[in-house]
XYZ file of C-alpha atoms in Angstrom:
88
model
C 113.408 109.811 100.631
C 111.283 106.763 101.596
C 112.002 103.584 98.995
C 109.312 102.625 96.895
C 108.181 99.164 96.317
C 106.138 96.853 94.015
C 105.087 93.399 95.729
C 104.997 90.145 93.160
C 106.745 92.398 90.876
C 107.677 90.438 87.073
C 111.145 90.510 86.091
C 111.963 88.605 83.342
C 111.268 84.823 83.707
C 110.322 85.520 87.577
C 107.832 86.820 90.062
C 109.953 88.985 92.967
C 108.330 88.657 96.293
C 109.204 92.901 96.678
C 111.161 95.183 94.233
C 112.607 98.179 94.837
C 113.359 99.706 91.207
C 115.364 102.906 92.613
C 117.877 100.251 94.493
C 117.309 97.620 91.926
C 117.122 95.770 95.152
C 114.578 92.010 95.159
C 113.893 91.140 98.750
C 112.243 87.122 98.703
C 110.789 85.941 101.934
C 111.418 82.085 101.856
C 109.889 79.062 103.554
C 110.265 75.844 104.511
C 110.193 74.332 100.676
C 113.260 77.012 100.031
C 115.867 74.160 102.168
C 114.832 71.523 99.825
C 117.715 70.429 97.341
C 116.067 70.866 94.203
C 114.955 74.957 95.576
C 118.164 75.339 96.604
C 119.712 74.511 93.007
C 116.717 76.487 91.520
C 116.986 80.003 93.644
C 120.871 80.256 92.841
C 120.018 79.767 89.167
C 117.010 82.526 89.808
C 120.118 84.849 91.574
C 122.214 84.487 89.364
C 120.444 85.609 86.539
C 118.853 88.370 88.629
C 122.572 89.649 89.455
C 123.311 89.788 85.936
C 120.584 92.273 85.351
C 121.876 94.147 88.395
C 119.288 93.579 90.924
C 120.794 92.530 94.134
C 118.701 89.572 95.961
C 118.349 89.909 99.907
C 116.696 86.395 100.906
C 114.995 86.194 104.027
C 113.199 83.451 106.348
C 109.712 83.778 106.709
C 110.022 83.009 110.270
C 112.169 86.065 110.879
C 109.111 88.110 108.988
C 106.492 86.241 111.385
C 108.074 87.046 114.663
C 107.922 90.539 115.985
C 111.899 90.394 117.976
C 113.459 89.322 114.457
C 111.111 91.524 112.212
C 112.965 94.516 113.443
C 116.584 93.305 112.269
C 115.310 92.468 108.595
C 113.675 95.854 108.665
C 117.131 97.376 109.167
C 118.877 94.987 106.932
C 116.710 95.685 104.524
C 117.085 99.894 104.744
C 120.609 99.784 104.717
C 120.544 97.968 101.659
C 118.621 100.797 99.945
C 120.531 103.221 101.003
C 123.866 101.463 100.156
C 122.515 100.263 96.387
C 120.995 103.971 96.268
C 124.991 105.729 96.834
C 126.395 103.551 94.360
């Protein structure tokens, strides 16, 4: 069964980049302002409270979503996520 998702999805006091509902599975492509300090601080606040609603957070670099050789590994990462959070 192919995983359904919703892109700038609302979940509480945040936008998800994706959301999968079925997986409960948030998948936020990140760039360059994600390494700074205060972003840092703010997305493991934003996790945390995410994982205590039981949606797992799978970060990614928008540079590996840009470029075609990395594109396929968060493609897979991404599946075998669904189907893990999908047998649990």
């Amino acid at each position: 069964m192919e995983a359904r998702w919703r892109r700038q999805h609302p979940c509480g006091p945040f936008v998800l980049d994706f959301f999968c509902a079925e997986a409960k599975l948030a998948v936020e492509v990140d760039g360059a302002a994600h390494g700074h300090p205060g972003q840092i601080a703010h997305d493991r606040r934003r996790d945390a409270w995410l994982g205590a609603q039981g949606v797992r957070v799978l970060r990614v670099d928008a540079q590996d979503v840009l470029e075609d050789a990395a594109l396929d590994g968060v493609l897979a990462a991404i599946a075998a996520l669904v189907t893990e959070r999908r047998e649990q």
